[in-house]
């Protein structure tokens, strides 16, 4: 008899549905400096929509706003269908702890049809993931160990010497242990970059994502056949300014298909 | 005695506040093919937050979801404060017509402080706005005439011959008649590009923005001193795929300061 143990990602995004609310709890596998890794919360928000009995279509876009630092422990999620159209479906989602709103989000699902299609940007040319060494995480928050990250440029500046620092990173990324990709893990990977300010500056200042948006450019069936292969992430900041900076990224399948684009606004202390 | 007439943009974004709801109406100056120009609705959503008696801080980010095509005429806006922190304030906004939700949005306001700051991307080098001819709008929706647009690359393909079509546009843009820039007009300008698919393809298929996100990278005082100068917009699509494409853009002050970044997801019929 085989005892199948759930993947830590699946455990972390497990929800139960009762009286029109979803219930879950944070996982130590995805702990960040303070509270949980934002990517796992974003995936959990999306999970509530995907599990909702009225959900139609596949994820198209998600915006999550971190109104407060989610606390370790239990939480409830209120997932409201704002509107259902023929092609798109709109959701408003709130994550609640101790009767206060910690996170708000909007999610759009959509029905895709075969149409004229073009990709207007090329995947960066990089070594294959087999040729790149895994990033060694020492004294890092737990979530870093939940990924196999292989940076080809733009590691945190405190770890390496760079003559001309920039805010751009290109990395292969994969769940650790390996797990077949789906919309949930793709969402979490949109946040699985080190904060741009640590790549650009040596000083480790306090930071926190305030809002993150993900656009899904792949169909469910594409992700379902992609399996446990790594994803190429390419990210940069455009402006650090008076307490807030952006982080913009593309996530690619290794076959050159653009799976997702994402952007986030991040608070930094000084 | 001078009879000051309100600028059409100010009229279009005028709201009254009564019983915890905002009330407004659409303006024919900002009409689109069907219903109003999305940018003016986004500005009106932001207006409701800026006018709210509990608002603290300056706009930091906005995500607007077009759940249905807003109808010409009156509308109500419900603007809910999800959470107020020391540095950030979170809002959920719904635009309502005939008791149904047409638009949802989340807005974050923030207090900025002087910190280490860097801009990581350079403004494109272009001719000055004085050197570029204004775009002539014939048989265009009204909103196009509410702007003075000066395209240096990437006009709609049906209007010009291009050997290798791409989805990128660089344009100067300004309210017409001129109006001093503020967060409201900057928000609207984030949507004042022709749809990328019309730049990339000659065929005019039905389209509609589903979701748009704006990040504000400038302070109120910066915009207040900028005045009636034009804004440089630089936009592109990354992927057109099975009924939806993205449009990503930067908006620059002519002095080289990055004022806003924005991205949207757009439905297209075929």
Short mmCIF file of C-alpha atoms in Angstrom, two decimals:
data_model
loop_
_atom_site.label_atom_id
_atom_site.label_comp_id
_atom_site.label_asym_id
_atom_site.label_seq_id
_atom_site.Cartn_x
_atom_site.Cartn_y
_atom_site.Cartn_z
CA UNK A 1 0.00 0.00 0.00
CA UNK A 2 1.39 3.37 -1.00
CA UNK A 3 1.12 6.24 1.41
CA UNK A 4 0.91 9.32 -0.80
CA UNK A 5 1.89 12.42 1.07
CA UNK A 6 0.41 15.69 -0.15
CA UNK A 7 2.82 18.22 -1.68
CA UNK A 8 3.46 21.11 0.73
CA UNK A 9 2.07 23.52 -1.88
CA UNK A 10 -1.22 21.62 -2.01
CA UNK A 11 -1.43 21.52 1.76
CA UNK A 12 -0.75 25.25 1.98
CA UNK A 13 -3.52 26.08 -0.52
CA UNK A 14 -6.11 23.67 0.91
CA UNK A 15 -9.44 25.28 1.71
CA UNK A 16 -12.70 23.97 3.12
CA UNK A 17 -16.03 25.51 2.09
CA UNK A 18 -18.75 25.99 4.66
CA UNK A 19 -21.67 28.45 4.91
CA UNK A 20 -20.41 30.37 1.87
CA UNK A 21 -16.99 30.99 3.38
CA UNK A 22 -13.67 29.27 2.71
CA UNK A 23 -11.37 28.34 5.57
CA UNK A 24 -7.63 27.69 5.49
CA UNK A 25 -4.47 28.06 7.51
CA UNK A 26 -0.96 29.25 6.83
CA UNK A 27 1.87 26.75 6.30
CA UNK A 28 5.34 26.92 7.84
CA UNK A 29 6.71 25.67 4.49
CA UNK A 30 5.82 29.05 2.98
CA UNK A 31 6.71 31.35 5.86
CA UNK A 32 8.32 34.69 5.02
CA UNK A 33 10.23 37.09 7.30
CA UNK A 34 6.93 38.17 8.85
CA UNK A 35 3.83 36.07 8.14
CA UNK A 36 3.40 33.96 5.00
CA UNK A 37 4.98 34.40 1.53
CA UNK A 38 2.70 36.67 -0.52
CA UNK A 39 2.73 34.27 -3.47
CA UNK A 40 1.12 31.48 -1.46
CA UNK A 41 -1.61 33.86 -0.28
CA UNK A 42 -2.26 34.94 -3.89
CA UNK A 43 -2.52 31.27 -4.90
CA UNK A 44 -4.92 30.62 -2.01
CA UNK A 45 -7.10 33.57 -3.06
CA UNK A 46 -7.25 32.10 -6.58
CA UNK A 47 -8.00 28.68 -5.10
CA UNK A 48 -11.13 30.06 -3.44
CA UNK A 49 -12.41 31.24 -6.83
CA UNK A 50 -11.51 27.98 -8.58
CA UNK A 51 -13.30 25.98 -5.85
CA UNK A 52 -16.38 28.20 -5.86
CA UNK A 53 -19.47 26.28 -7.06
CA UNK A 54 -20.47 29.16 -9.37
CA UNK A 55 -17.09 29.59 -11.04
CA UNK A 56 -17.07 29.51 -14.85
CA UNK A 57 -14.03 29.68 -17.14
CA UNK A 58 -10.29 29.78 -16.53
CA UNK A 59 -8.27 32.41 -14.65
CA UNK A 60 -7.53 35.49 -16.76
CA UNK A 61 -6.35 38.07 -14.24
CA UNK A 62 -5.86 38.55 -10.53
CA UNK A 63 -5.07 41.61 -8.43
CA UNK A 64 -4.28 41.10 -4.77
CA UNK A 65 -3.85 43.92 -2.27
CA UNK A 66 -2.02 43.21 0.97
CA UNK A 67 -3.90 45.52 3.32
CA UNK A 68 -2.16 44.08 6.38
CA UNK A 69 0.48 41.45 7.14
CA UNK A 70 -1.38 38.11 7.25
CA UNK A 71 -0.76 36.42 10.60
CA UNK A 72 0.35 32.81 10.96
CA UNK A 73 -2.65 30.61 11.71
CA UNK A 74 -6.24 30.28 10.53
CA UNK A 75 -8.04 32.56 8.11
CA UNK A 76 -11.38 32.83 6.34
CA UNK A 77 -11.95 33.87 2.73
CA UNK A 78 -15.10 35.56 1.47
CA UNK A 79 -15.44 35.07 -2.28
CA UNK A 80 -18.15 37.15 -3.96
CA UNK A 81 -19.30 36.86 -7.56
CA UNK A 82 -19.67 40.48 -8.71
CA UNK A 83 -20.91 39.57 -12.17
CA UNK A 84 -21.05 36.66 -14.62
CA UNK A 85 -21.05 37.37 -18.36
CA UNK A 86 -20.93 35.06 -21.35
CA UNK A 87 -17.14 35.48 -21.74
CA UNK A 88 -15.91 36.84 -18.41
CA UNK A 89 -16.72 36.36 -14.74
CA UNK A 90 -15.76 38.89 -12.03
CA UNK A 91 -14.96 38.09 -8.41
CA UNK A 92 -14.20 40.14 -5.31
CA UNK A 93 -12.30 38.30 -2.59
CA UNK A 94 -11.44 39.22 1.01
CA UNK A 95 -9.15 37.32 3.38
CA UNK A 96 -10.23 37.81 6.98
CA UNK A 97 -8.51 37.19 10.32
CA UNK A 98 -10.06 38.14 13.66
CA UNK A 99 -12.96 39.75 11.81
CA UNK A 100 -10.73 42.27 10.05
CA UNK A 101 -9.83 42.44 6.36
CA UNK A 102 -6.17 41.52 5.77
CA UNK A 103 -6.26 41.11 1.99
CA UNK A 104 -8.56 42.23 -0.81
CA UNK A 105 -8.47 40.88 -4.34
CA UNK A 106 -10.30 40.89 -7.64
CA UNK A 107 -10.16 37.89 -9.94
CA UNK A 108 -11.46 37.52 -13.49
CA UNK A 109 -12.16 34.19 -15.13
CA UNK A 110 -12.77 33.90 -18.86
CA UNK A 111 -13.74 31.52 -21.61
CA UNK A 112 -11.05 31.46 -24.27
CA UNK A 113 -11.68 30.58 -27.93
CA UNK A 114 -9.27 29.84 -30.76
CA UNK A 115 -8.44 33.20 -32.38
CA UNK A 116 -5.67 34.96 -34.27
CA UNK A 117 -2.76 34.90 -31.83
CA UNK A 118 0.77 36.32 -31.70
CA UNK A 119 3.45 36.69 -29.06
CA UNK A 120 5.20 40.08 -29.41
CA UNK A 121 8.14 39.51 -27.12
CA UNK A 122 10.85 36.86 -27.24
CA UNK A 123 11.91 34.68 -24.35
CA UNK A 124 15.41 35.67 -23.17
CA UNK A 125 18.13 33.35 -24.48
CA UNK A 126 19.64 31.60 -21.48
CA UNK A 127 21.45 28.41 -20.52
CA UNK A 128 19.09 25.47 -20.02
CA UNK A 129 18.03 24.79 -16.42
CA UNK A 130 20.20 21.65 -16.44
CA UNK A 131 23.26 23.84 -16.98
CA UNK A 132 22.66 26.25 -14.09
CA UNK A 133 23.41 25.69 -10.41
CA UNK A 134 20.63 25.90 -7.86
CA UNK A 135 20.62 28.91 -5.56
CA UNK A 136 21.78 28.00 -2.07
CA UNK A 137 19.52 29.47 0.55
CA UNK A 138 21.24 30.04 3.86
CA UNK A 139 19.46 31.90 6.64
CA UNK A 140 16.56 32.58 4.29
CA UNK A 141 12.83 32.56 5.03
CA UNK A 142 11.23 29.11 4.56
CA UNK A 143 9.50 29.92 1.26
CA UNK A 144 12.87 30.19 -0.51
CA UNK A 145 13.43 26.50 0.28
CA UNK A 146 10.05 25.67 -1.26
CA UNK A 147 11.57 26.58 -4.64
CA UNK A 148 14.50 25.45 -6.72
CA UNK A 149 15.75 28.82 -8.01
CA UNK A 150 18.54 29.06 -10.59
CA UNK A 151 19.62 32.65 -11.12
CA UNK A 152 21.47 33.57 -14.28
CA UNK A 153 21.55 37.25 -13.42
CA UNK A 154 20.47 39.45 -10.56
CA UNK A 155 20.99 37.63 -7.26
CA UNK A 156 20.63 39.72 -4.09
CA UNK A 157 23.50 42.16 -3.99
CA UNK A 158 24.54 41.32 -0.44
CA UNK A 159 25.53 37.84 -1.72
CA UNK A 160 27.74 38.77 -4.62
CA UNK A 161 30.04 41.41 -6.01
CA UNK A 162 28.67 43.38 -8.93
CA UNK A 163 30.32 46.38 -10.50
CA UNK A 164 27.22 48.01 -11.90
CA UNK A 165 24.18 47.00 -9.89
CA UNK A 166 20.85 46.80 -11.71
CA UNK A 167 17.41 45.57 -10.69
CA UNK A 168 16.94 42.83 -13.30
CA UNK A 169 16.85 39.07 -12.63
CA UNK A 170 16.57 36.10 -14.98
CA UNK A 171 15.98 32.80 -13.19
CA UNK A 172 14.68 29.29 -13.69
CA UNK A 173 12.20 28.38 -10.99
CA UNK A 174 10.44 25.24 -9.94
CA UNK A 175 8.57 23.97 -6.92
CA UNK A 176 10.75 22.00 -4.53
CA UNK A 177 9.96 19.15 -4.34
CA UNK A 178 8.87 19.12 -8.00
CA UNK A 179 5.18 19.56 -8.68
CA UNK A 180 3.28 19.80 -11.98
CA UNK A 181 2.52 23.41 -12.84
CA UNK A 182 -1.03 24.76 -12.64
CA UNK A 183 -2.65 28.21 -12.29
CA UNK A 184 -2.11 28.14 -8.53
CA UNK A 185 1.63 27.45 -8.61
CA UNK A 186 2.10 29.84 -11.55
CA UNK A 187 0.45 32.56 -9.45
CA UNK A 188 2.78 31.90 -6.52
CA UNK A 189 5.82 31.91 -8.82
CA UNK A 190 4.87 35.42 -9.94
CA UNK A 191 6.01 36.44 -6.46
CA UNK A 192 8.99 34.04 -6.20
CA UNK A 193 11.62 36.63 -7.07
CA UNK A 194 13.77 38.25 -4.44
CA UNK A 195 12.63 41.82 -3.86
CA UNK A 196 14.14 44.06 -6.55
CA UNK A 197 15.54 46.47 -3.98
CA UNK A 198 17.80 43.70 -2.58
CA UNK A 199 19.13 43.10 -6.07
CA UNK A 200 19.72 46.78 -6.68
CA UNK A 201 21.06 47.74 -3.23
CA UNK A 202 23.25 45.97 -0.73
CA UNK A 203 21.38 47.29 2.28
CA UNK A 204 18.53 45.08 3.50
CA UNK A 205 15.72 47.51 4.29
CA UNK A 206 12.24 46.44 5.44
CA UNK A 207 9.90 45.87 2.48
CA UNK A 208 6.41 44.52 1.78
CA UNK A 209 4.32 43.95 -1.35
CA UNK A 210 1.30 46.25 -1.32
CA UNK A 211 -0.44 45.10 -4.51
CA UNK A 212 0.26 42.45 -7.16
CA UNK A 213 -1.44 41.84 -10.50
CA UNK A 214 -1.12 38.66 -12.57
CA UNK A 215 -2.31 38.20 -16.16
CA UNK A 216 -2.60 34.58 -17.30
CA UNK A 217 -1.64 34.09 -20.95
CA UNK A 218 -1.92 30.29 -21.06
CA UNK A 219 -4.83 27.90 -21.13
CA UNK A 220 -5.48 25.26 -18.52
CA UNK A 221 -4.78 22.47 -21.02
CA UNK A 222 -1.38 24.01 -21.87
CA UNK A 223 -0.37 24.07 -18.22
CA UNK A 224 -1.77 20.55 -17.69
CA UNK A 225 0.54 19.11 -20.35
CA UNK A 226 3.57 21.15 -19.21
CA UNK A 227 4.17 18.93 -16.19
CA UNK A 228 7.02 19.37 -13.73
CA UNK A 229 9.33 21.41 -15.94
CA UNK A 230 10.88 24.65 -14.66
CA UNK A 231 9.57 28.11 -15.53
CA UNK A 232 11.78 30.96 -16.74
CA UNK A 233 11.20 34.21 -14.86
CA UNK A 234 12.45 37.59 -16.06
CA UNK A 235 11.88 40.59 -13.83
CA UNK A 236 12.96 44.18 -13.25
CA UNK A 237 11.99 47.34 -11.39
CA UNK A 238 11.23 50.50 -13.34
CA UNK A 239 11.23 53.04 -10.52
CA UNK A 240 12.17 53.12 -6.84
CA UNK A 241 10.66 56.33 -5.51
CA UNK A 242 9.99 57.76 -2.06
CA UNK A 243 8.95 54.56 -0.33
CA UNK A 244 7.49 52.45 -3.15
CA UNK A 245 8.81 50.61 -6.19
CA UNK A 246 7.36 48.37 -8.89
CA UNK A 247 8.46 44.87 -9.94
CA UNK A 248 7.43 43.77 -13.44
CA UNK A 249 7.96 40.25 -14.79
CA UNK A 250 7.28 37.70 -17.50
CA UNK A 251 7.01 33.96 -16.80
CA UNK A 252 7.84 31.60 -19.66
CA UNK A 253 7.49 27.91 -20.38
CA UNK A 254 10.83 26.46 -21.42
CA UNK A 255 9.38 25.85 -24.89
CA UNK A 256 9.16 29.64 -25.38
CA UNK A 257 5.48 30.14 -24.56
CA UNK A 258 4.60 33.18 -22.44
CA UNK A 259 2.52 31.80 -19.55
CA UNK A 260 2.01 34.89 -17.39
CA UNK A 261 2.92 38.54 -16.95
CA UNK A 262 2.88 40.21 -13.56
CA UNK A 263 3.56 43.49 -11.84
CA UNK A 264 3.61 44.50 -8.21
CA UNK A 265 4.01 47.64 -6.10
CA UNK A 266 6.25 47.25 -3.07
CA UNK A 267 6.70 49.38 0.05
CA UNK A 268 10.25 49.98 1.25
CA UNK A 269 11.23 51.70 4.45
CA UNK A 270 14.12 53.94 3.38
CA UNK B 1 -16.68 89.73 -15.41
CA UNK B 2 -15.16 86.47 -16.59
CA UNK B 3 -17.38 83.48 -17.20
CA UNK B 4 -15.14 80.49 -16.53
CA UNK B 5 -16.41 77.39 -18.25
CA UNK B 6 -15.42 74.05 -16.72
CA UNK B 7 -13.04 71.86 -18.70
CA UNK B 8 -14.90 68.88 -20.23
CA UNK B 9 -12.64 66.52 -18.26
CA UNK B 10 -13.68 68.14 -14.98
CA UNK B 11 -17.33 67.99 -15.96
CA UNK B 12 -17.01 64.31 -16.91
CA UNK B 13 -15.43 63.41 -13.56
CA UNK B 14 -17.76 65.50 -11.39
CA UNK B 15 -19.41 63.56 -8.57
CA UNK B 16 -21.84 64.50 -5.86
CA UNK B 17 -21.77 62.75 -2.48
CA UNK B 18 -24.99 61.89 -0.73
CA UNK B 19 -25.92 59.17 1.80
CA UNK B 20 -22.49 57.55 1.46
CA UNK B 21 -22.81 57.14 -2.31
CA UNK B 22 -21.31 59.17 -5.14
CA UNK B 23 -23.40 60.12 -8.15
CA UNK B 24 -22.23 61.08 -11.62
CA UNK B 25 -23.14 60.88 -15.27
CA UNK B 26 -21.34 60.02 -18.46
CA UNK B 27 -20.18 62.79 -20.82
CA UNK B 28 -20.57 62.82 -24.60
CA UNK B 29 -17.08 64.38 -24.78
CA UNK B 30 -15.63 61.03 -23.67
CA UNK B 31 -17.91 58.66 -25.56
CA UNK B 32 -16.32 55.52 -27.02
CA UNK B 33 -17.68 53.14 -29.68
CA UNK B 34 -20.09 51.69 -27.11
CA UNK B 35 -20.54 53.57 -23.83
CA UNK B 36 -17.88 55.83 -22.32
CA UNK B 37 -14.07 55.73 -22.76
CA UNK B 38 -12.63 53.41 -20.11
CA UNK B 39 -10.02 55.96 -19.07
CA UNK B 40 -12.65 58.48 -17.98
CA UNK B 41 -14.41 55.82 -15.92
CA UNK B 42 -11.10 54.90 -14.26
CA UNK B 43 -10.52 58.60 -13.47
CA UNK B 44 -14.04 58.86 -12.05
CA UNK B 45 -13.47 55.82 -9.83
CA UNK B 46 -10.30 57.48 -8.51
CA UNK B 47 -12.22 60.74 -8.06
CA UNK B 48 -14.63 58.98 -5.69
CA UNK B 49 -11.71 57.91 -3.49
CA UNK B 50 -10.05 61.34 -3.60
CA UNK B 51 -13.35 63.00 -2.62
CA UNK B 52 -14.10 60.52 0.16
CA UNK B 53 -14.08 62.25 3.58
CA UNK B 54 -11.94 59.44 5.07
CA UNK B 55 -9.28 59.42 2.38
CA UNK B 56 -5.67 59.73 3.54
CA UNK B 57 -2.57 59.95 1.35
CA UNK B 58 -1.99 60.14 -2.39
CA UNK B 59 -2.94 57.59 -5.06
CA UNK B 60 -0.44 54.71 -5.28
CA UNK B 61 -2.25 52.08 -7.34
CA UNK B 62 -5.59 51.42 -8.99
CA UNK B 63 -7.07 48.31 -10.57
CA UNK B 64 -10.35 48.66 -12.44
CA UNK B 65 -12.35 45.74 -13.80
CA UNK B 66 -14.92 46.40 -16.50
CA UNK B 67 -17.52 43.81 -15.59
CA UNK B 68 -20.02 45.20 -18.11
CA UNK B 69 -20.15 48.00 -20.68
CA UNK B 70 -21.11 51.15 -18.75
CA UNK B 71 -24.25 52.69 -20.28
CA UNK B 72 -24.55 56.35 -21.22
CA UNK B 73 -26.37 58.24 -18.47
CA UNK B 74 -26.37 58.32 -14.68
CA UNK B 75 -24.44 56.06 -12.35
CA UNK B 76 -23.74 55.60 -8.66
CA UNK B 77 -20.41 54.74 -7.06
CA UNK B 78 -20.04 52.87 -3.78
CA UNK B 79 -16.62 53.56 -2.26
CA UNK B 80 -15.68 51.37 0.69
CA UNK B 81 -12.65 51.79 2.93
CA UNK B 82 -11.36 48.22 3.42
CA UNK B 83 -8.53 49.24 5.72
CA UNK B 84 -6.50 52.26 6.80
CA UNK B 85 -2.90 51.78 7.92
CA UNK B 86 -0.23 54.27 8.87
CA UNK B 87 1.33 54.23 5.39
CA UNK B 88 -1.34 52.76 3.10
CA UNK B 89 -5.09 52.94 2.76
CA UNK B 90 -7.15 50.35 0.86
CA UNK B 91 -10.42 50.98 -1.00
CA UNK B 92 -12.94 48.81 -2.81
CA UNK B 93 -15.10 50.64 -5.34
CA UNK B 94 -18.17 49.57 -7.34
CA UNK B 95 -19.89 51.51 -10.12
CA UNK B 96 -23.58 50.71 -10.23
CA UNK B 97 -26.28 51.27 -12.87
CA UNK B 98 -29.83 49.98 -12.51
CA UNK B 99 -28.83 48.24 -9.29
CA UNK B 100 -26.27 46.04 -11.02
CA UNK B 101 -22.48 46.18 -10.72
CA UNK B 102 -20.88 47.45 -13.95
CA UNK B 103 -17.36 48.08 -12.67
CA UNK B 104 -15.31 46.94 -9.68
CA UNK B 105 -12.04 48.51 -8.59
CA UNK B 106 -9.48 48.54 -5.82
CA UNK B 107 -7.51 51.68 -5.06
CA UNK B 108 -4.57 52.14 -2.70
CA UNK B 109 -3.52 55.51 -1.32
CA UNK B 110 -0.19 55.97 0.43
CA UNK B 111 1.93 58.42 2.35
CA UNK B 112 5.26 58.86 0.65
CA UNK B 113 8.44 59.92 2.43
CA UNK B 114 11.82 61.04 1.07
CA UNK B 115 13.90 57.88 0.59
CA UNK B 116 16.69 56.48 -1.55
CA UNK B 117 15.25 56.63 -5.08
CA UNK B 118 16.33 55.50 -8.54
CA UNK B 119 14.68 55.21 -11.95
CA UNK B 120 15.84 52.02 -13.69
CA UNK B 121 14.50 52.68 -17.18
CA UNK B 122 15.24 55.54 -19.55
CA UNK B 123 12.63 57.62 -21.31
CA UNK B 124 12.66 56.87 -25.05
CA UNK B 125 14.54 59.49 -27.08
CA UNK B 126 11.98 61.18 -29.33
CA UNK B 127 11.37 64.44 -31.14
CA UNK B 128 9.92 67.13 -28.88
CA UNK B 129 6.12 67.51 -28.96
CA UNK B 130 6.55 70.81 -30.82
CA UNK B 131 8.18 68.91 -33.70
CA UNK B 132 5.45 66.29 -34.16
CA UNK B 133 2.15 66.68 -35.98
CA UNK B 134 -1.11 66.09 -34.17
CA UNK B 135 -3.04 62.93 -35.06
CA UNK B 136 -6.07 63.72 -37.19
CA UNK B 137 -9.13 61.92 -35.94
CA UNK B 138 -11.68 61.27 -38.65
CA UNK B 139 -14.70 59.11 -37.92
CA UNK B 140 -13.29 58.34 -34.49
CA UNK B 141 -15.14 58.01 -31.17
CA UNK B 142 -15.47 61.33 -29.31
CA UNK B 143 -12.80 60.60 -26.68
CA UNK B 144 -10.08 60.71 -29.35
CA UNK B 145 -10.96 64.37 -29.90
CA UNK B 146 -10.60 65.01 -26.18
CA UNK B 147 -6.86 64.45 -26.61
CA UNK B 148 -4.10 65.94 -28.68
CA UNK B 149 -2.20 62.78 -29.67
CA UNK B 150 1.12 62.93 -31.52
CA UNK B 151 2.26 59.48 -32.59
CA UNK B 152 5.91 58.93 -33.40
CA UNK B 153 5.44 55.22 -34.00
CA UNK B 154 2.57 52.75 -34.01
CA UNK B 155 -0.56 54.41 -35.41
CA UNK B 156 -3.50 52.09 -36.17
CA UNK B 157 -2.50 49.89 -39.08
CA UNK B 158 -5.61 50.60 -41.12
CA UNK B 159 -4.35 54.21 -41.45
CA UNK B 160 -0.84 53.64 -42.69
CA UNK B 161 1.37 51.27 -44.59
CA UNK B 162 3.89 49.39 -42.52
CA UNK B 163 6.15 46.64 -43.74
CA UNK B 164 6.65 44.86 -40.46
CA UNK B 165 3.73 45.49 -38.18
CA UNK B 166 4.39 45.55 -34.44
CA UNK B 167 2.28 46.42 -31.43
CA UNK B 168 4.38 49.28 -30.01
CA UNK B 169 3.39 52.95 -29.89
CA UNK B 170 5.27 56.03 -28.72
CA UNK B 171 3.13 59.16 -28.52
CA UNK B 172 2.90 62.57 -26.91
CA UNK B 173 -0.50 63.11 -25.35
CA UNK B 174 -2.29 66.03 -23.81
CA UNK B 175 -5.83 66.94 -22.90
CA UNK B 176 -7.60 68.93 -25.59
CA UNK B 177 -8.27 71.70 -24.72
CA UNK B 178 -5.16 71.84 -22.55
CA UNK B 179 -5.59 71.14 -18.84
CA UNK B 180 -3.02 70.94 -16.05
CA UNK B 181 -2.13 67.33 -15.28
CA UNK B 182 -3.28 65.67 -12.07
CA UNK B 183 -3.82 62.10 -10.85
CA UNK B 184 -7.22 61.98 -12.53
CA UNK B 185 -6.06 62.97 -16.01
CA UNK B 186 -2.93 60.84 -15.68
CA UNK B 187 -5.19 57.85 -14.95
CA UNK B 188 -7.31 58.54 -18.02
CA UNK B 189 -4.20 58.92 -20.19
CA UNK B 190 -3.13 55.42 -19.16
CA UNK B 191 -6.01 54.28 -21.38
CA UNK B 192 -5.55 56.91 -24.14
CA UNK B 193 -3.70 54.60 -26.52
CA UNK B 194 -5.39 53.00 -29.49
CA UNK B 195 -5.98 49.32 -28.80
CA UNK B 196 -2.76 47.40 -29.52
CA UNK B 197 -4.58 44.96 -31.81
CA UNK B 198 -5.45 47.81 -34.21
CA UNK B 199 -1.78 48.75 -34.35
CA UNK B 200 -0.70 45.17 -34.95
CA UNK B 201 -3.50 44.11 -37.36
CA UNK B 202 -5.33 45.90 -40.12
CA UNK B 203 -8.67 44.24 -39.35
CA UNK B 204 -10.87 46.13 -36.88
CA UNK B 205 -12.27 43.43 -34.60
CA UNK B 206 -14.51 44.10 -31.61
CA UNK B 207 -12.47 44.68 -28.43
CA UNK B 208 -12.99 45.76 -24.82
CA UNK B 209 -10.72 46.34 -21.84
CA UNK B 210 -11.48 43.81 -19.12
CA UNK B 211 -9.07 45.00 -16.42
CA UNK B 212 -6.57 47.85 -16.09
CA UNK B 213 -3.98 48.52 -13.40
CA UNK B 214 -2.19 51.84 -12.86
CA UNK B 215 0.81 52.42 -10.59
CA UNK B 216 1.51 56.06 -9.73
CA UNK B 217 5.21 56.87 -9.48
CA UNK B 218 4.89 60.62 -8.94
CA UNK B 219 3.88 62.75 -6.02
CA UNK B 220 0.98 65.17 -6.04
CA UNK B 221 3.33 68.16 -5.76
CA UNK B 222 5.30 66.98 -8.81
CA UNK B 223 2.17 66.77 -10.92
CA UNK B 224 0.93 70.11 -9.54
CA UNK B 225 4.02 71.91 -10.82
CA UNK B 226 4.05 70.06 -14.17
CA UNK B 227 1.19 72.11 -15.53
CA UNK B 228 -0.26 71.79 -19.03
CA UNK B 229 2.72 70.10 -20.65
CA UNK B 230 2.26 66.93 -22.73
CA UNK B 231 2.98 63.41 -21.42
CA UNK B 232 5.05 60.84 -23.32
CA UNK B 233 3.36 57.44 -23.55
CA UNK B 234 5.18 54.27 -24.57
CA UNK B 235 3.13 51.10 -24.90
CA UNK B 236 3.23 47.58 -26.33
CA UNK B 237 1.42 44.25 -26.20
CA UNK B 238 3.32 41.18 -25.05
CA UNK B 239 0.87 38.47 -26.10
CA UNK B 240 -2.33 38.25 -28.14
CA UNK B 241 -3.78 34.84 -27.31
CA UNK B 242 -7.14 33.16 -27.84
CA UNK B 243 -9.37 36.13 -27.21
CA UNK B 244 -7.31 38.28 -24.81
CA UNK B 245 -4.18 40.42 -25.00
CA UNK B 246 -2.26 42.68 -22.65
CA UNK B 247 -1.22 46.32 -23.14
CA UNK B 248 1.68 47.54 -21.00
CA UNK B 249 2.82 51.17 -20.88
CA UNK B 250 4.96 53.81 -19.23
CA UNK B 251 3.90 57.46 -18.96
CA UNK B 252 6.68 60.06 -18.72
CA UNK B 253 6.93 63.72 -17.92
CA UNK B 254 8.83 65.51 -20.67
CA UNK B 255 11.61 66.23 -18.19
CA UNK B 256 12.33 62.47 -18.05
CA UNK B 257 10.46 61.62 -14.86
CA UNK B 258 8.44 58.39 -14.86
CA UNK B 259 4.95 59.40 -13.72
CA UNK B 260 3.01 56.14 -14.09
CA UNK B 261 3.18 52.57 -15.32
CA UNK B 262 0.10 50.70 -16.43
CA UNK B 263 -1.05 47.40 -17.81
CA UNK B 264 -4.39 46.16 -19.07
CA UNK B 265 -5.99 42.95 -20.29
CA UNK B 266 -8.22 43.35 -23.33
CA UNK B 267 -10.84 41.06 -24.86
CA UNK B 268 -10.86 40.68 -28.64
CA UNK B 269 -13.45 38.86 -30.67
CA UNK B 270 -11.35 36.96 -33.21
#
